[in-house]
Coordinates of C-alpha atoms in Angstrom, one line a residue:
M1 CA -16.0 41.0 -15.0
A2 CA -19.1 42.8 -13.8
Y3 CA -21.1 40.9 -11.2
V4 CA -24.2 42.6 -12.4
T5 CA -24.9 45.0 -15.2
S6 CA -28.2 46.3 -14.1
H7 CA -27.2 47.9 -10.8
I8 CA -25.3 51.0 -11.9
V9 CA -27.6 53.5 -10.1
L10 CA -25.9 53.6 -6.7
A11 CA -24.8 57.2 -7.1
A12 CA -28.2 58.3 -8.3
V13 CA -29.8 56.6 -5.3
A14 CA -27.3 58.1 -3.0
S15 CA -28.1 61.6 -4.2
L16 CA -31.7 61.1 -3.1
M17 CA -30.8 59.9 0.4
P18 CA -32.1 62.1 3.2
L19 CA -29.7 63.3 5.9
A20 CA -29.6 62.0 9.5
S21 CA -32.9 63.4 10.6
T22 CA -34.6 60.6 8.8
L23 CA -32.0 57.9 8.7
G24 CA -31.3 57.1 12.3
A25 CA -29.8 58.8 15.3
K26 CA -26.5 56.9 15.3
S27 CA -25.1 58.6 12.2
Y28 CA -24.9 62.4 12.2
N29 CA -25.7 62.5 8.5
G30 CA -27.3 59.1 7.8
L31 CA -24.2 57.6 6.2
A32 CA -21.6 54.9 7.3
K33 CA -24.0 52.4 8.8
T34 CA -21.1 50.0 8.1
P35 CA -17.4 51.0 7.4
Q36 CA -16.8 52.6 4.0
M37 CA -15.1 50.6 1.3
G38 CA -13.4 51.9 -1.9
W39 CA -10.1 52.8 -3.4
D40 CA -7.8 55.8 -2.9
D41 CA -5.0 56.7 -5.3
W42 CA -2.4 58.0 -2.9
N43 CA -0.5 54.8 -1.9
A44 CA -0.2 53.7 -5.5
Y45 CA 0.2 57.0 -7.4
G46 CA 0.9 59.9 -5.0
C47 CA 0.8 63.1 -7.0
D48 CA 1.1 61.3 -10.4
I49 CA -2.7 61.1 -10.9
D50 CA -5.0 62.3 -13.6
A51 CA -8.5 61.8 -15.0
D52 CA -7.5 58.9 -17.3
T53 CA -5.9 56.9 -14.4
L54 CA -8.8 57.6 -12.1
L55 CA -11.4 56.6 -14.7
D56 CA -9.5 53.5 -15.8
T57 CA -9.3 52.4 -12.2
A58 CA -13.0 53.0 -11.8
Q59 CA -13.7 50.8 -14.8
K60 CA -11.5 48.0 -13.5
M61 CA -13.3 48.2 -10.1
V62 CA -16.5 47.3 -12.1
D63 CA -14.8 44.7 -14.4
F64 CA -13.1 42.9 -11.5
G65 CA -16.2 42.8 -9.3
F66 CA -14.9 45.2 -6.6
R67 CA -18.0 47.4 -7.0
D68 CA -20.3 44.5 -6.4
L69 CA -18.4 43.5 -3.3
G70 CA -19.1 46.9 -1.8
Y71 CA -16.0 48.9 -2.8
N72 CA -18.1 51.9 -3.8
Y73 CA -15.9 55.0 -3.4
V74 CA -13.3 56.1 -5.9
I75 CA -11.3 58.7 -3.9
L76 CA -9.1 61.3 -5.5
D77 CA -6.4 62.3 -3.0
D78 CA -4.0 65.2 -3.0
C79 CA -2.5 67.1 -5.9
W80 CA -5.6 67.5 -8.0
S81 CA -6.0 71.3 -8.0
E82 CA -4.3 74.3 -9.5
P83 CA -1.7 75.9 -7.2
E84 CA -3.9 78.9 -6.7
R85 CA -7.6 79.6 -6.2
S86 CA -9.6 81.4 -8.8
D87 CA -10.3 85.1 -8.7
N88 CA -13.5 84.5 -6.7
G89 CA -11.7 82.3 -4.2
S90 CA -12.9 78.9 -5.6
L91 CA -10.8 75.8 -5.8
V92 CA -9.9 74.9 -9.4
A93 CA -9.1 71.5 -10.8
N94 CA -5.8 71.2 -12.6
S95 CA -6.5 71.8 -16.2
T96 CA -3.8 69.5 -17.5
K97 CA -4.7 66.5 -15.3
F98 CA -8.5 67.0 -15.5
P99 CA -9.1 68.9 -18.8
D100 CA -12.9 68.3 -18.7
G101 CA -13.2 69.5 -15.2
M102 CA -14.1 67.6 -12.0
K103 CA -17.9 67.4 -12.6
A104 CA -17.2 65.5 -15.8
V105 CA -15.1 63.0 -13.8
A106 CA -17.8 62.6 -11.2
D107 CA -20.5 62.1 -13.8
R108 CA -18.5 59.3 -15.5
I109 CA -17.7 57.6 -12.1
H110 CA -21.4 57.8 -11.2
S111 CA -22.4 56.3 -14.6
K112 CA -20.5 53.2 -13.5
G113 CA -22.5 52.8 -10.3
L114 CA -19.7 54.1 -8.2
L115 CA -19.3 57.1 -5.8
F116 CA -16.8 59.9 -6.1
G117 CA -14.5 61.1 -3.3
M118 CA -12.2 64.0 -3.1
Y119 CA -9.5 65.4 -0.7
S120 CA -8.8 68.6 1.1
S121 CA -7.2 69.6 4.4
A122 CA -8.3 71.6 7.5
G123 CA -5.4 73.9 7.0
L124 CA -4.1 76.6 4.8
Y125 CA -2.5 74.1 2.4
T126 CA -2.9 70.4 1.7
C127 CA 0.0 68.1 2.7
A128 CA 1.4 68.5 -0.8
Q129 CA 1.0 72.3 -0.5
Y130 CA -2.0 73.0 -2.7
P131 CA -4.8 75.3 -1.5
A132 CA -6.8 73.8 1.4
S133 CA -10.0 74.6 3.1
L134 CA -9.4 76.3 6.5
G135 CA -11.4 79.5 6.4
Y136 CA -13.1 78.4 3.1
E137 CA -15.3 75.6 4.5
E138 CA -18.7 76.7 3.1
Q139 CA -17.3 77.8 -0.3
D140 CA -15.4 74.6 -0.8
A141 CA -18.1 72.3 0.5
Q142 CA -20.5 73.9 -2.0
T143 CA -17.9 73.5 -4.8
F144 CA -17.6 69.8 -3.9
A145 CA -21.4 69.4 -3.8
D146 CA -21.8 71.2 -7.2
W147 CA -19.2 68.8 -8.7
G148 CA -21.1 65.8 -7.5
V149 CA -18.7 64.7 -4.8
D150 CA -20.0 61.9 -2.4
Y151 CA -17.0 61.7 0.0
L152 CA -14.5 64.1 1.5
K153 CA -11.2 63.0 3.0
Y154 CA -10.1 65.9 5.2
D155 CA -6.5 66.1 6.2
N156 CA -4.6 67.9 9.0
C157 CA -1.6 69.7 7.4
Y158 CA -0.7 73.4 7.8
N159 CA -3.4 73.8 10.4
Q160 CA -2.1 77.1 11.8
G161 CA -1.6 75.5 15.2
Q162 CA -5.3 75.1 15.8
E163 CA -4.9 71.8 17.8
G164 CA -3.7 70.8 21.2
T165 CA -7.1 70.4 22.8
S166 CA -10.1 68.4 21.8
Q167 CA -12.2 71.6 21.6
L168 CA -9.8 73.3 19.2
T169 CA -9.6 70.3 16.9
F170 CA -13.4 69.7 17.1
D171 CA -14.2 73.3 16.2
R172 CA -11.8 73.2 13.2
Y173 CA -13.2 70.0 11.8
N174 CA -16.8 70.7 12.7
A175 CA -16.7 73.8 10.5
M176 CA -16.4 71.6 7.5
S177 CA -19.0 69.1 8.9
L178 CA -21.5 71.9 9.2
A179 CA -20.6 73.2 5.7
L180 CA -21.1 69.8 4.1
N181 CA -24.5 69.3 5.7
K182 CA -25.5 72.8 4.6
T183 CA -25.1 71.8 1.0
E184 CA -27.9 69.2 1.5
R185 CA -25.9 66.7 -0.5
P186 CA -25.1 63.4 1.4
I187 CA -21.2 63.6 1.6
F188 CA -19.4 61.0 3.6
Y189 CA -17.0 62.9 5.9
S190 CA -13.7 61.2 6.6
M191 CA -11.6 63.0 9.1
C192 CA -7.8 62.5 8.7
N193 CA -6.4 64.2 11.7
W194 CA -4.1 61.3 12.6
G195 CA -5.6 60.8 16.1
R196 CA -4.6 64.2 17.4
D197 CA -6.7 65.3 20.4
Y198 CA -8.5 61.9 20.7
P199 CA -11.1 62.2 18.0
W200 CA -12.6 58.8 19.0
N201 CA -14.0 60.6 22.0
W202 CA -15.9 63.3 20.1
A203 CA -16.0 62.8 16.4
Q204 CA -19.1 60.5 16.3
T205 CA -21.4 63.5 16.2
M206 CA -19.8 65.3 13.3
A207 CA -17.9 62.8 11.1
N208 CA -18.3 59.3 9.6
S209 CA -14.7 58.1 10.3
W210 CA -11.6 59.5 11.9
R211 CA -8.0 58.5 11.6
M212 CA -6.7 57.2 14.9
S213 CA -2.9 57.0 14.1
G214 CA -0.2 58.4 12.0
D215 CA 0.1 57.2 8.4
V216 CA 0.5 53.5 7.7
Y217 CA 3.4 52.1 5.6
D218 CA 4.0 48.8 3.8
S219 CA 5.7 47.0 6.7
F220 CA 4.3 44.4 9.1
D221 CA 6.1 45.4 12.3
R222 CA 9.3 47.3 11.5
P223 CA 9.7 50.2 14.0
D224 CA 10.5 53.6 12.4
D225 CA 11.5 56.7 14.3
R226 CA 9.2 58.7 12.1
C227 CA 6.3 56.9 13.9
P228 CA 7.6 57.3 17.5
C229 CA 4.5 56.3 19.4
T230 CA 3.4 52.8 20.3
T231 CA 0.2 53.7 22.1
Y232 CA -3.0 55.6 21.2
D233 CA -2.0 58.4 23.6
C234 CA 0.4 60.0 21.1
P235 CA 1.6 63.6 20.9
L236 CA 3.4 63.0 17.6
P237 CA 1.5 60.6 15.4
G238 CA 4.1 60.8 12.6
F239 CA 4.1 58.4 9.6
H240 CA 5.7 55.1 8.5
C241 CA 3.6 53.3 11.1
S242 CA 3.6 49.5 10.7
I243 CA 0.6 47.3 10.6
M244 CA 1.3 45.9 14.1
N245 CA 2.0 49.4 15.5
I246 CA -1.4 50.6 14.4
I247 CA -3.1 47.4 15.7
E248 CA -1.5 47.9 19.0
K249 CA -2.7 51.5 19.2
V250 CA -6.3 50.7 18.3
A251 CA -6.7 47.8 20.8
P252 CA -7.8 50.0 23.8
I253 CA -10.2 52.1 21.7
V254 CA -12.0 49.7 19.5
D255 CA -15.3 50.2 21.2
K256 CA -15.3 53.9 20.1
G257 CA -16.2 52.8 16.5
Q258 CA -19.9 52.4 15.9
P259 CA -22.5 52.6 13.1
G260 CA -22.2 56.1 11.7
G261 CA -18.6 56.7 12.9
W262 CA -15.6 54.4 12.7
N263 CA -12.0 54.3 13.8
D264 CA -9.9 54.6 10.6
L265 CA -6.6 52.6 10.7
D266 CA -5.6 54.2 7.3
M267 CA -5.7 52.8 3.8
L268 CA -4.8 49.2 2.9
E269 CA -1.3 48.4 1.8
V270 CA -2.2 45.0 0.4
G271 CA -0.4 44.5 -2.9
N272 CA 2.2 47.1 -2.7
G273 CA 5.1 44.6 -2.2
G274 CA 6.5 45.3 1.2
M275 CA 4.9 42.3 3.1
S276 CA 4.5 38.6 2.6
D277 CA 1.2 37.0 1.7
D278 CA 0.6 35.9 5.2
E279 CA 1.3 39.4 6.5
Y280 CA -1.1 40.9 4.0
K281 CA -3.8 38.4 5.2
V282 CA -3.2 39.7 8.7
H283 CA -3.5 43.3 7.6
F284 CA -6.8 42.7 5.7
S285 CA -8.3 40.4 8.3
M286 CA -7.6 42.7 11.3
W287 CA -8.8 45.9 9.5
A288 CA -12.0 43.9 8.9
M289 CA -12.2 42.6 12.5
V290 CA -11.9 46.0 14.1
Q291 CA -14.2 47.5 11.4
S292 CA -11.8 50.0 10.0
P293 CA -12.6 51.3 6.5
L294 CA -11.5 49.0 3.7
I295 CA -9.9 51.4 1.3
I296 CA -7.7 49.7 -1.3
G297 CA -4.4 51.5 -1.7
T298 CA -2.7 49.7 -4.6
S299 CA -2.9 49.9 -8.4
I300 CA -6.0 48.0 -9.4
P301 CA -5.1 47.7 -13.1
K302 CA -1.7 46.1 -12.2
M303 CA -3.1 43.9 -9.4
T304 CA -1.7 40.3 -9.0
A305 CA -3.9 37.3 -8.5
A306 CA -2.7 36.9 -4.9
T307 CA -3.6 40.5 -4.1
Y308 CA -7.0 40.1 -5.7
S309 CA -7.9 37.0 -3.8
I310 CA -7.1 38.8 -0.5
L311 CA -9.1 42.0 -1.2
A312 CA -12.0 40.1 -2.8
N313 CA -12.5 37.5 0.0
P314 CA -16.3 38.0 0.7
A315 CA -16.1 35.9 3.9
V316 CA -13.8 38.4 5.5
I317 CA -15.6 41.4 4.0
A318 CA -18.8 40.1 5.5
I319 CA -17.2 40.5 9.0
S320 CA -16.2 44.1 8.2
Q321 CA -19.7 44.9 7.0
D322 CA -21.6 43.1 9.8
S323 CA -24.6 45.2 10.8
A324 CA -24.1 44.8 14.6
G325 CA -21.4 47.4 14.4
T326 CA -19.4 45.9 17.4
P327 CA -15.7 45.9 16.5
A328 CA -13.5 43.0 17.7
V329 CA -11.8 43.2 21.1
R330 CA -8.5 41.8 22.1
V331 CA -9.1 39.2 24.8
W332 CA -5.4 38.4 25.5
K333 CA -2.0 39.2 24.3
R334 CA 1.1 37.0 25.0
N335 CA 4.8 37.1 24.3
A336 CA 6.2 35.2 21.4
D337 CA 9.6 34.6 19.9
V338 CA 10.8 37.9 18.4
D339 CA 11.8 38.6 14.8
E340 CA 14.7 40.7 13.4
Y341 CA 13.0 43.9 14.6
D342 CA 12.8 42.5 18.2
Q343 CA 9.0 42.3 17.7
G344 CA 6.8 39.3 18.6
S345 CA 3.4 38.6 20.2
Q346 CA 0.3 36.4 19.9
S347 CA -3.2 37.5 20.5
L348 CA -6.9 36.5 20.5
W349 CA -9.5 38.8 19.1
V350 CA -13.3 38.3 19.3
M351 CA -16.1 40.0 17.6
A352 CA -19.8 39.6 18.3
L353 CA -21.8 39.5 15.0
S354 CA -25.4 40.0 14.2
G355 CA -27.6 36.9 14.4
G356 CA -25.7 35.4 17.3
D357 CA -22.5 34.4 15.4
Y358 CA -19.0 35.4 16.5
A359 CA -15.8 36.1 14.6
V360 CA -12.5 34.9 16.2
A361 CA -9.0 35.7 15.1
L362 CA -5.8 34.1 16.4
L363 CA -3.0 36.4 15.4
N364 CA 0.6 35.2 15.5
A365 CA 3.0 38.1 15.2
G366 CA 5.8 35.9 16.4
N367 CA 8.9 34.8 14.4
S368 CA 7.8 31.1 13.9
S369 CA 4.7 29.1 13.3
M370 CA 2.8 28.4 16.5
Q371 CA -0.2 26.4 17.6
L372 CA -2.5 28.9 19.2
N373 CA -5.4 27.8 21.4
A374 CA -8.5 29.7 22.6
T375 CA -11.0 28.2 25.0
L376 CA -14.7 29.0 24.7
E377 CA -14.4 30.5 28.2
E378 CA -11.8 32.9 26.9
I379 CA -13.8 33.7 23.7
F380 CA -16.9 34.5 25.7
I381 CA -15.2 36.1 28.7
D382 CA -17.3 39.3 28.2
K383 CA -20.5 37.3 28.5
A384 CA -19.3 35.8 31.8
T385 CA -18.0 39.0 33.4
T386 CA -20.5 41.7 32.3
A387 CA -24.2 42.4 32.2
G388 CA -25.1 39.9 34.9
G389 CA -23.0 37.0 33.6
S390 CA -24.6 33.6 34.1
T391 CA -27.4 35.1 36.2
R392 CA -29.1 36.0 32.9
G393 CA -29.1 32.5 31.6
P394 CA -26.6 29.9 30.2
L395 CA -23.3 31.3 29.0
P396 CA -22.3 30.8 25.3
S397 CA -19.4 28.6 26.5
S398 CA -21.9 26.1 27.7
S399 CA -23.0 25.3 24.1
G400 CA -21.3 23.6 21.2
W401 CA -20.1 25.7 18.3
D402 CA -19.5 25.0 14.6
I403 CA -16.2 26.5 13.3
Y404 CA -16.0 28.0 9.8
D405 CA -12.6 28.9 8.4
L406 CA -12.9 32.3 6.6
W407 CA -9.8 31.8 4.5
A408 CA -10.4 28.2 3.4
N409 CA -12.3 29.3 0.3
R410 CA -9.8 31.8 -0.8
M411 CA -9.9 32.1 -4.6
D412 CA -7.1 30.2 -6.4
D413 CA -4.7 32.0 -8.7
I414 CA -6.0 30.5 -11.9
T415 CA -9.5 31.8 -11.3
A416 CA -8.2 35.2 -10.1
N417 CA -6.0 35.6 -13.1
S418 CA -8.9 34.7 -15.4
I419 CA -10.9 37.5 -13.9
L420 CA -8.0 40.0 -14.0
Q421 CA -7.3 39.2 -17.6
G422 CA -11.0 39.6 -18.6
N423 CA -11.5 36.0 -19.5
A424 CA -14.3 35.3 -16.9
T425 CA -17.7 36.7 -16.4
V426 CA -20.1 36.3 -13.5
N427 CA -23.8 35.8 -14.3
G428 CA -22.5 34.0 -17.5
S429 CA -21.7 30.4 -18.3
T430 CA -18.2 30.6 -16.7
M431 CA -19.1 31.7 -13.2
D432 CA -22.2 32.3 -11.1
A433 CA -22.0 34.4 -7.9
S434 CA -25.3 33.1 -6.6
N435 CA -23.8 29.7 -5.6
S436 CA -20.1 30.4 -5.7
T437 CA -17.8 29.6 -2.8
T438 CA -15.5 32.5 -3.7
L439 CA -17.7 35.2 -5.4
Y440 CA -20.4 37.4 -4.0
N441 CA -22.6 40.2 -5.3
A442 CA -23.6 42.6 -2.4
T443 CA -25.6 44.8 -4.8
E444 CA -28.0 41.9 -5.3
M445 CA -28.1 40.6 -1.8
A446 CA -26.7 42.5 1.2
Y447 CA -24.1 40.8 3.3
A448 CA -26.5 40.5 6.2
D449 CA -29.1 38.7 4.0
G450 CA -26.4 36.5 2.5
V451 CA -25.3 35.3 6.0
K452 CA -28.9 34.6 6.9
M453 CA -29.2 32.5 3.7
N454 CA -26.0 30.6 4.6
H455 CA -24.3 31.7 1.4
T456 CA -21.1 29.6 1.3
A457 CA -18.9 32.5 0.1
L458 CA -19.7 34.3 3.3
L459 CA -19.6 31.5 5.8
G460 CA -16.4 30.0 4.7
V461 CA -15.6 26.3 5.2
K462 CA -16.9 24.3 8.2
T463 CA -13.8 22.7 9.5
S464 CA -14.8 21.4 12.9
S465 CA -17.1 21.6 15.8
I466 CA -16.2 22.2 19.4
P467 CA -18.2 20.9 22.4
P468 CA -19.3 23.0 25.4
L469 CA -16.3 24.4 27.3
G470 CA -14.1 23.2 24.4
T471 CA -11.0 24.8 22.7
I472 CA -10.2 26.1 19.3
S473 CA -6.7 25.1 18.2
A474 CA -4.9 26.3 15.0
M475 CA -1.4 26.1 13.7
V476 CA -0.8 29.7 12.6
P477 CA 2.2 30.6 10.4
R478 CA 4.8 33.2 11.3
H479 CA 3.3 36.7 11.0
G480 CA 0.0 35.0 10.1
I481 CA -3.6 34.7 11.2
A482 CA -6.4 32.1 11.6
M483 CA -9.8 33.6 11.3
Y484 CA -13.1 31.9 12.0
R485 CA -16.9 32.4 12.1
L486 CA -18.5 30.6 15.1
R487 CA -22.1 29.5 14.8
K488 CA -23.9 28.1 17.8
Q489 CA -25.1 24.5 17.5
E490 CA -28.7 23.9 18.4
G491 CA -29.4 21.3 21.2
T492 CA -25.9 21.2 22.6
L493 CA -26.4 23.2 25.8
M494 CA -24.5 21.6 28.6
K495 CA -26.8 20.7 31.5
K496 CA -25.9 22.1 34.9
R497 CA -25.0 18.6 36.2
D498 CA -22.4 18.3 33.5
E499 CA -20.7 21.4 34.7
L500 CA -20.1 20.0 38.2

């Protein structure tokens, strides 16, 4: 199911884009005005990847409508190269896995209206011990550009001890940043240094995203000794970090993400089988709320209907891609009944959106269903306590708000299976994304424009309205989330006398 067949020139357009000097000061290279979206092979395939698997996935991204939702990047992770460089020192694609070479792969991906990403490491070797780019930055950057690469994931293995201070790590990663820009090809730069030396404090001027934690794994909240830290201030980031572990780490640093450079909470685990449906909804919703990249990490050809309907929820994606670029903040966190791993909490997250809307998430990480409540005064606490508060005019809590449930229009399994089995087409007689409650085509209308046009698939379902100084209440399942868009009601401003 391709949402549109005429918009397959994204890569060609991207190749003509100028660098940061003409595309705004907030991005060092003019890219990543909103968090990147795409697919990476590692979580699903590891080293068992080849051209056929990559290109089949790219085609399915088009057929299933992922491209038209904004999942533009097809990212080839580790294990793609020969074990040694060529005689002239260049990286060489594995001739068995990629017999036609890497440029041929890039060309075929571009022909589908998608963008091509590749992987290396700021060390002597990649994490799987293939040749990496430390000391070869300019040569490798030019190789990637010559191949038609649009995205570089740059890891942190075998780094020769060149870390331990922000300056050491900045210099090591900046070498590749400068090399990529020198090629004059727009290449999205995704730093993967696991949060070492606090990249959120300095990477905005030389990268488009930076990993802020050790590697995620497919667990909601199970602690693992291989991920020893529970805060962002972490000397050993490790791996096997759960969803809640990473959410806890990012909470104090969400404001470091901004248009042009984003906190990266790691790839999505949705669909890999280790969590419940409610837990996967939390995972996807919170990555969107804090504006982490949305990089699918499961097998797209083998995807289930439930997985598809989470990853293809345009109402949640619209939050991720909101042009205001202000990630959600945690307003409060409270104790809750603990689960088998002695974990349990509940929290309120709030995100200011473009156009005056807000996104609100009530997250129940406790062991049983709970009714969670959030007052408008809590939701708009920042407006009351910063930038002059009520001295600058009426507070948002003094108005009424309409509440739109962002999961209420989730696609049903019958429709999702029809798409996955190739029995449904958009823009045909079966489905039409222009007025659908579950489908959206961001290549025809940007998310910002769709929200302005009140597209139902982006707004969700209006479930209630709350009066001035009112309260949002939701029964939230165990390890679940309630997620809403709030839109201000006109003419509901509470008069001063009513406040007394």
